[in-house]
Tab-separated table of C-alpha atoms in Angstrom:
chain	number	residue	atom	x	y	z
X	7	MET	CA	50.186	80.938	70.007
X	8	LEU	CA	53.397	79.065	70.785
X	9	THR	CA	54.159	75.879	68.848
X	10	VAL	CA	56.939	73.333	69.360
X	11	ASP	CA	58.659	71.539	66.482
X	12	VAL	CA	61.506	69.036	66.454
X	13	VAL	CA	64.131	69.738	63.789
X	14	SER	CA	65.814	66.535	62.618
X	15	ASP	CA	66.969	67.568	59.140
X	16	PRO	CA	70.531	69.003	58.934
X	17	ALA	CA	69.494	71.569	56.315
X	18	ALA	CA	66.643	72.828	58.505
X	19	PHE	CA	69.076	72.917	61.427
X	20	ALA	CA	71.517	75.074	59.428
X	21	ALA	CA	68.672	77.407	58.415
X	22	LEU	CA	68.154	78.305	62.081
X	23	LYS	CA	71.512	80.117	62.305
X	24	ASP	CA	70.339	83.743	62.197
X	25	ASP	CA	67.345	83.258	64.504
X	26	TRP	CA	69.526	81.132	66.778
X	27	ASN	CA	72.194	83.804	67.201
X	28	THR	CA	69.563	86.488	67.756
X	29	LEU	CA	68.397	84.463	70.765
X	30	ALA	CA	72.001	83.753	71.791
X	31	ASP	CA	72.753	87.477	72.056
X	32	ARG	CA	70.519	87.525	75.140
X	33	PHE	CA	72.937	85.222	76.993
X	34	ALA	CA	76.270	86.786	75.988
X	35	THR	CA	78.225	83.507	76.009
X	36	PRO	CA	79.907	81.551	73.203
X	37	LEU	CA	78.293	78.343	74.481
X	38	HIS	CA	74.855	79.492	73.262
X	39	ARG	CA	75.838	80.492	69.739
X	40	PHE	CA	75.009	78.458	66.643
X	41	GLU	CA	78.688	78.055	65.703
X	42	TRP	CA	79.341	76.031	68.872
X	43	PHE	CA	76.530	73.588	68.150
X	44	GLU	CA	77.200	73.380	64.425
X	45	ALA	CA	80.760	72.284	65.190
X	46	GLY	CA	79.377	69.899	67.815
X	47	TRP	CA	76.965	68.257	65.403
X	48	ASN	CA	79.606	67.926	62.681
X	49	ALA	CA	82.088	66.373	65.112
X	50	PHE	CA	79.847	64.152	67.236
X	51	GLY	CA	76.736	63.555	65.142
X	52	GLU	CA	77.771	60.320	63.434
X	53	GLY	CA	75.378	57.520	64.390
X	54	ARG	CA	73.042	59.981	66.100
X	55	LYS	CA	69.928	61.878	65.044
X	56	LEU	CA	69.235	65.583	65.333
X	57	ALA	CA	66.364	66.409	67.677
X	58	THR	CA	66.546	70.174	68.136
X	59	PHE	CA	63.370	71.469	69.784
X	60	VAL	CA	62.220	74.860	68.482
X	61	VAL	CA	59.464	77.033	69.957
X	62	ARG	CA	57.881	79.507	67.556
X	63	ASP	CA	55.328	82.265	67.826
X	64	GLY	CA	54.189	82.383	64.225
X	65	GLU	CA	57.410	82.844	62.230
X	66	ARG	CA	59.407	84.118	65.191
X	67	VAL	CA	61.744	81.673	66.959
X	68	ARG	CA	61.292	82.031	70.726
X	69	ALA	CA	63.278	79.115	72.217
X	70	ILE	CA	65.699	76.363	71.179
X	71	ALA	CA	66.934	73.193	72.892
X	72	PRO	CA	69.936	71.935	70.864
X	73	LEU	CA	69.493	68.206	71.415
X	74	MET	CA	70.222	64.992	69.553
X	75	VAL	CA	69.241	61.363	70.062
X	76	GLU	CA	71.824	58.728	70.872
X	77	ARG	CA	71.268	55.059	71.617
X	78	ALA	CA	72.862	53.232	74.540
X	79	SER	CA	72.467	49.456	74.131
X	80	GLY	CA	69.438	50.080	71.946
X	81	PHE	CA	67.715	52.584	74.262
X	82	PRO	CA	67.246	56.134	72.896
X	83	ARG	CA	67.942	59.213	74.971
X	84	LEU	CA	68.139	62.950	74.340
X	85	ILE	CA	71.494	64.620	75.009
X	86	ILE	CA	72.915	68.065	74.337
X	87	ILE	CA	74.784	68.529	71.061
X	88	GLY	CA	78.470	68.639	71.963
X	89	ASN	CA	77.975	66.695	75.177
X	90	GLU	CA	81.537	65.366	74.813
X	91	THR	CA	83.030	68.800	75.539
X	92	ALA	CA	81.702	68.569	79.137
X	93	GLU	CA	80.854	72.278	79.154
X	94	PRO	CA	77.759	73.753	80.861
X	95	ASN	CA	74.648	72.957	78.823
X	96	ALA	CA	72.908	75.750	76.945
X	97	ILE	CA	69.187	76.163	76.292
X	98	LEU	CA	68.045	79.334	74.524
X	99	TYR	CA	64.797	81.187	75.204
X	100	ALA	CA	63.322	84.657	74.920
X	101	ASP	CA	61.343	84.596	78.183
X	102	ASP	CA	59.878	82.297	80.839
X	103	GLU	CA	56.777	81.558	78.754
X	104	SER	CA	58.791	80.258	75.814
X	105	LEU	CA	61.091	78.308	78.150
X	106	ALA	CA	58.082	76.583	79.736
X	107	ALA	CA	56.732	75.695	76.287
X	108	LEU	CA	60.142	74.296	75.375
X	109	THR	CA	60.620	72.097	78.450
X	110	ASN	CA	57.050	70.818	78.274
X	111	GLY	CA	57.581	69.991	74.610
X	112	ILE	CA	60.678	67.969	75.503
X	113	MET	CA	58.754	66.064	78.177
X	114	ARG	CA	55.937	65.261	75.739
X	115	HIS	CA	58.481	63.645	73.436
X	116	ARG	CA	58.618	60.768	75.937
X	117	VAL	CA	62.300	59.937	75.450
X	118	PRO	CA	64.730	59.862	78.404
X	119	LEU	CA	66.613	63.146	78.812
X	120	TRP	CA	70.259	63.405	79.889
X	121	LEU	CA	71.756	66.853	80.517
X	122	ASN	CA	75.122	66.643	82.223
X	123	ARG	CA	75.689	70.251	83.295
X	124	VAL	CA	72.674	72.463	84.035
X	125	ARG	CA	73.316	75.465	86.274
X	126	ASP	CA	71.570	74.930	89.604
X	127	ASP	CA	70.362	78.492	90.100
X	128	SER	CA	68.915	78.946	86.628
X	129	SER	CA	65.549	79.350	84.983
X	130	GLU	CA	66.346	76.254	82.923
X	131	MET	CA	66.723	74.051	85.998
X	132	ARG	CA	63.526	75.394	87.571
X	133	SER	CA	61.566	74.933	84.348
X	134	LEU	CA	62.823	71.366	83.863
X	135	GLN	CA	61.921	70.481	87.442
X	136	SER	CA	58.475	72.017	87.016
X	137	ALA	CA	57.841	70.240	83.707
X	138	THR	CA	58.912	66.844	85.053
X	139	GLY	CA	57.064	67.365	88.326
X	140	ALA	CA	53.799	67.592	86.423
X	141	ARG	CA	54.393	64.154	84.910
X	142	ARG	CA	55.003	60.675	86.225
X	143	GLY	CA	58.514	59.363	85.857
X	144	PRO	CA	61.815	59.451	87.746
X	145	PHE	CA	63.796	62.719	87.749
X	146	PHE	CA	67.302	62.907	89.213
X	147	ALA	CA	69.692	65.807	89.793
X	148	ASN	CA	73.271	64.999	90.790
X	149	PRO	CA	75.399	68.003	91.814
X	150	ARG	CA	78.599	66.024	92.340
X	151	ASN	CA	81.747	67.892	91.200
X	152	THR	CA	80.054	70.017	88.569
X	153	ALA	CA	80.783	73.597	89.593
X	154	THR	CA	82.372	76.048	87.167
X	155	ALA	CA	84.720	78.883	88.168
X	156	ARG	CA	85.141	82.478	87.045
X	157	ILE	CA	87.025	85.644	87.902
X	158	SER	CA	85.300	89.030	87.750
X	159	VAL	CA	87.357	92.131	86.966
X	160	VAL	CA	85.911	94.719	89.335
X	161	GLU	CA	89.067	96.370	90.741
X	162	PRO	CA	92.641	97.310	89.818
X	163	TRP	CA	95.104	94.444	89.356
X	164	ALA	CA	97.071	95.400	92.469
X	165	ASP	CA	93.923	95.181	94.609
X	166	PHE	CA	93.030	91.811	93.090
X	167	GLU	CA	96.481	90.455	93.927
X	168	LYS	CA	96.029	91.622	97.513
X	169	ARG	CA	92.882	89.472	97.754
X	170	MET	CA	94.937	86.390	96.935
X	171	THR	CA	96.199	84.519	99.969
X	172	ALA	CA	99.742	85.251	101.085
X	173	GLN	CA	100.635	81.631	100.372
X	174	SER	CA	99.311	81.850	96.796
X	175	ARG	CA	101.211	85.076	96.120
X	176	GLN	CA	104.391	83.538	97.491
X	177	THR	CA	103.904	80.333	95.485
X	178	LEU	CA	103.344	82.207	92.229
X	179	ARG	CA	106.373	84.461	92.762
X	180	ARG	CA	108.499	81.385	93.422
X	181	LYS	CA	107.225	79.626	90.296
X	182	LEU	CA	107.899	82.700	88.164
X	183	ARG	CA	111.459	82.979	89.519
X	184	MET	CA	112.012	79.323	88.645
X	185	ALA	CA	110.621	79.961	85.173
X	186	GLU	CA	112.940	82.912	84.639
X	187	ARG	CA	115.925	80.737	85.515
X	188	SER	CA	114.958	78.614	82.491
X	189	GLY	CA	115.120	81.606	80.149
X	190	SER	CA	113.322	84.783	79.129
X	191	VAL	CA	109.603	84.390	79.948
X	192	ARG	CA	106.946	86.254	77.971
X	193	LEU	CA	103.223	86.038	77.276
X	194	GLU	CA	102.006	86.319	73.698
X	195	VAL	CA	98.303	86.774	72.921
X	196	VAL	CA	97.366	85.888	69.347
X	197	ALA	CA	94.077	86.511	67.528
X	198	PRO	CA	94.483	84.221	64.485
X	199	ASP	CA	92.872	84.956	61.142
X	200	LEU	CA	91.591	82.320	58.723
X	201	ALA	CA	94.901	82.187	56.877
X	202	SER	CA	96.918	81.291	59.980
X	203	VAL	CA	94.473	79.582	62.323
X	204	ASP	CA	95.061	75.959	61.294
X	205	ASN	CA	98.827	76.105	61.837
X	206	GLN	CA	98.484	77.990	65.106
X	207	LEU	CA	95.850	75.600	66.453
X	208	GLN	CA	98.034	72.635	65.524
X	209	GLN	CA	100.871	74.201	67.515
X	210	VAL	CA	98.581	74.530	70.532
X	211	PHE	CA	97.237	70.984	70.171
X	212	GLU	CA	100.747	69.509	69.977
X	213	VAL	CA	101.791	71.150	73.240
X	214	GLU	CA	98.504	70.136	74.896
X	215	SER	CA	98.983	66.505	73.883
X	216	GLY	CA	102.668	66.222	74.725
X	217	GLY	CA	102.330	65.426	78.420
X	218	TRP	CA	100.230	63.284	80.720
X	219	LYS	CA	97.042	64.065	78.802
X	220	GLY	CA	98.522	62.429	75.728
X	221	ARG	CA	99.605	59.408	77.737
X	222	ASN	CA	96.133	59.061	79.273
X	223	GLY	CA	94.334	59.518	75.964
X	224	THR	CA	92.524	62.701	77.055
X	225	ALA	CA	94.335	65.173	74.767
X	226	ILE	CA	92.664	66.796	71.774
X	227	LEU	CA	94.887	64.885	69.350
X	228	SER	CA	94.033	61.584	71.069
X	229	ASP	CA	90.401	61.655	69.907
X	230	PRO	CA	89.522	62.325	66.241
X	231	GLN	CA	86.055	63.655	67.142
X	232	ILE	CA	87.388	66.034	69.808
X	233	HIS	CA	90.123	67.132	67.400
X	234	ARG	CA	87.564	67.819	64.688
X	235	PHE	CA	85.381	69.804	67.088
X	236	TYR	CA	88.090	72.141	68.382
X	237	SER	CA	89.619	72.542	64.915
X	238	GLU	CA	86.286	73.436	63.322
X	239	TYR	CA	85.133	75.631	66.184
X	240	GLY	CA	88.544	77.321	66.244
X	241	ARG	CA	88.198	78.191	62.554
X	242	LYS	CA	84.687	79.546	63.088
X	243	ALA	CA	85.897	81.590	66.074
X	244	ALA	CA	88.804	82.962	64.042
X	245	GLU	CA	86.395	83.962	61.262
X	246	LEU	CA	84.289	85.803	63.848
X	247	GLY	CA	87.413	87.477	65.257
X	248	ILE	CA	86.910	86.059	68.767
X	249	LEU	CA	89.594	83.334	68.963
X	250	ARG	CA	92.431	84.049	71.400
X	251	LEU	CA	95.533	81.899	71.863
X	252	HIS	CA	97.597	82.660	74.970
X	253	LEU	CA	101.158	81.415	74.559
X	254	LEU	CA	103.781	81.356	77.326
X	255	TRP	CA	107.263	81.349	75.836
X	256	VAL	CA	110.595	80.561	77.479
X	257	ASP	CA	113.106	82.011	75.043
X	258	ASP	CA	111.987	80.360	71.770
X	259	THR	CA	110.258	77.353	73.355
X	260	LEU	CA	106.502	77.214	73.891
X	261	ALA	CA	106.043	76.235	77.551
X	262	ALA	CA	102.248	76.514	77.966
X	263	VAL	CA	99.206	77.244	75.808
X	264	ARG	CA	95.608	78.314	76.288
X	265	MET	CA	92.839	78.229	73.679
X	266	ALA	CA	90.064	80.700	74.466
X	267	VAL	CA	87.479	82.986	72.906
X	268	GLU	CA	86.716	86.582	73.812
X	269	VAL	CA	82.980	87.289	73.825
X	270	GLU	CA	81.191	90.252	75.399
X	271	ASN	CA	84.480	91.506	76.863
X	272	THR	CA	84.994	88.227	78.734
X	273	LEU	CA	87.622	85.559	78.095
X	274	TRP	CA	86.233	82.011	77.922
X	275	GLU	CA	88.834	79.276	78.365
X	276	LEU	CA	88.448	76.160	76.217
X	277	LYS	CA	91.712	74.220	76.582
X	278	ILE	CA	95.051	74.552	78.370
X	279	GLY	CA	98.256	72.509	78.241
X	280	TYR	CA	101.985	72.693	78.904
X	281	ASP	CA	105.369	71.230	77.974
X	282	GLU	CA	106.408	68.737	80.632
X	283	GLN	CA	110.086	69.677	80.455
X	284	PHE	CA	109.076	72.770	82.468
X	285	ALA	CA	106.759	70.921	84.870
X	286	LYS	CA	108.802	71.776	87.982
X	287	TRP	CA	107.521	75.364	87.878
X	288	SER	CA	103.930	74.610	86.785
X	289	PRO	CA	103.818	76.514	83.483
X	290	GLY	CA	100.029	76.180	83.259
X	291	VAL	CA	99.653	78.004	86.569
X	292	VAL	CA	102.123	80.715	85.522
X	293	LEU	CA	100.315	81.096	82.177
X	294	THR	CA	96.985	81.429	83.968
X	295	HIS	CA	98.333	84.121	86.292
X	296	GLU	CA	99.738	86.085	83.365
X	297	THR	CA	96.473	85.612	81.441
X	298	ILE	CA	94.493	87.019	84.369
X	299	ARG	CA	96.925	89.943	84.634
X	300	HIS	CA	96.497	90.583	80.902
X	301	ALA	CA	92.696	90.580	81.296
X	302	PHE	CA	92.914	93.205	84.046
X	303	GLU	CA	95.402	95.384	82.186
X	304	HIS	CA	93.450	95.309	78.910
X	305	GLY	CA	90.028	96.180	80.280
X	306	LEU	CA	88.247	92.830	80.127
X	307	SER	CA	85.341	92.315	82.506
X	308	GLY	CA	86.060	88.720	83.463
X	309	LEU	CA	87.538	85.298	82.802
X	310	GLU	CA	85.453	82.122	82.646
X	311	PHE	CA	87.452	78.951	83.267
X	312	LEU	CA	84.659	76.719	81.925
X	313	GLY	CA	85.132	72.982	82.384
X	314	ARG	CA	84.838	71.912	86.011
X	315	ALA	CA	86.142	74.003	88.897
X	316	GLU	CA	89.443	72.481	90.000
X	317	TYR	CA	91.672	72.689	93.040
X	318	TRP	CA	94.522	74.560	91.330
X	319	GLN	CA	92.205	77.466	90.466
X	320	ARG	CA	92.104	78.350	94.170
X	321	HIS	CA	95.388	80.216	93.734
X	322	TRP	CA	93.087	83.114	92.820
X	323	PRO	CA	89.881	84.439	94.460
X	324	VAL	CA	87.441	82.744	92.080
X	325	GLU	CA	83.669	82.671	92.150
X	326	THR	CA	81.974	79.333	91.520
X	327	GLU	CA	78.575	78.379	90.164
X	328	ALA	CA	77.158	74.921	90.831
X	329	CYS	CA	75.856	72.729	88.026
X	330	SER	CA	73.959	69.458	88.201
X	331	ALA	CA	73.607	66.455	85.954
X	332	ILE	CA	69.936	65.694	85.400
X	333	ARG	CA	68.236	62.529	84.226
X	334	TYR	CA	64.562	62.189	83.362
X	335	TYR	CA	62.817	58.932	82.437
X	336	PRO	CA	59.188	59.175	81.265
X	337	LEU	CA	56.940	56.428	82.578
X	338	SER	CA	56.957	53.718	79.905
X	339	ILE	CA	58.236	50.162	79.644
X	340	SER	CA	61.144	51.087	77.351
X	341	SER	CA	62.093	54.081	79.481
X	342	ILE	CA	62.128	52.110	82.734
X	343	ALA	CA	64.208	49.439	80.981
X	344	ALA	CA	66.628	52.207	79.997
X	345	LEU	CA	66.719	53.436	83.610
X	346	THR	CA	67.575	49.933	84.809
X	347	TYR	CA	70.344	49.579	82.241
X	348	ASP	CA	71.760	53.048	82.977
X	349	SER	CA	71.769	52.392	86.737
X	350	TRP	CA	73.754	49.174	86.380
X	351	ASP	CA	76.096	50.792	83.859
X	352	LEU	CA	76.761	53.718	86.212
X	353	LEU	CA	77.460	51.368	89.116
X	354	ALA	CA	79.879	49.315	87.019
X	355	ARG	CA	81.752	52.404	85.829
X	356	ARG	CA	82.055	53.801	89.356
X	357	ILE	CA	83.467	50.522	90.630
X	358	ALA	CA	85.918	50.370	87.728
X	359	ALA	CA	86.991	53.982	88.286
X	360	LYS	CA	87.425	53.461	92.025
X	361	TRP	CA	89.732	50.477	91.579
X	362	SER	CA	91.651	51.645	88.516
X	363	PRO	CA	95.217	52.721	89.462
X	364	GLN	CA	95.489	54.675	86.212
X	365	ARG	CA	92.301	56.595	87.015
X	366	ARG	CA	93.494	57.398	90.532
X	367	ARG	CA	96.773	58.747	89.171
X	368	PHE	CA	94.891	60.755	86.541
X	369	LEU	CA	92.554	62.372	89.085
X	370	LYS	CA	95.391	63.171	91.458
X	371	GLN	CA	97.390	64.827	88.706
X	372	GLU	CA	94.379	66.657	87.299
X	373	GLU	CA	93.251	68.127	90.596
X	374	PHE	CA	96.421	68.840	92.543
X	375	THR	CA	99.292	69.691	90.198
X	376	ASP	CA	99.019	71.597	86.949
X	377	PRO	CA	95.916	72.505	84.937
X	378	SER	CA	94.695	70.265	82.154
């Protein structure tokens, strides 16, 4: 018989690690592993309460929803641990039966649920829709701008390059020639160990924060919680031997950086940044091209960009997968009050974003020049 418990004690949460990662192996992504959520709770848990839903069959863990409770103007809601990273949300389950027990258990908790990035064509989305459809209360899914992009390695590098548009090939050759006029260009791929990881991550973070992201307050070093998350997760990834830092050098100057992890023969990008003194030749784009080439030449099976699919990624023949933000409000006075508050808050933020010159400049730069 399947039972559903809510784990709110940090010690009980930590005790789930082995069972958690056994389930995570089924999904073959770093975003499902315990280390990701442990770093997320340590970085973002202040002022919040753990509410991790666990489905068990006797002593065996069959499903996990890594959630926590936050309060917005006094109204509680369930969100994914590590929501601030804006990565696709992960729910773990052994099979459809345990997933159904999990989503129904979440609905019975009668607290509004916010999940910002659930893959549209997934068992999780279908189970959430089914569980909410059996109950009274508003359910919303908003697919706006929440796709994620990937590249699959299924052919030789030369054939992959041929599938790029002629314009993209020409643009990348031109950018590389411009880069080479600045000095000797080389890609270095580093797999830090625990002794070196802190210094190497700091080097990456400093480059990432040195440009427009630092000025706009969106860099890792601009936010103590984000900094703590990527520092702690980076150390955990280094301990596991999966952390990869891709460094694009021009002579002895670091022009662009990428923080990633290699899991199940796939590279998963976490952060990218560049030195603005080289902006005229888009070092982030050149780094990405050389990273993709490296993946092909070293036998990887794919590259996951994570984050949100962006315009600049169209230089390469990427595949995209749509995600939706979902909101569920159980039928109760407090929940409907929360819905009213959230609706007005969303409207106010959209109006502010629409009329903010800084936001317009940020979006234009993010989408149409170099990667963030």
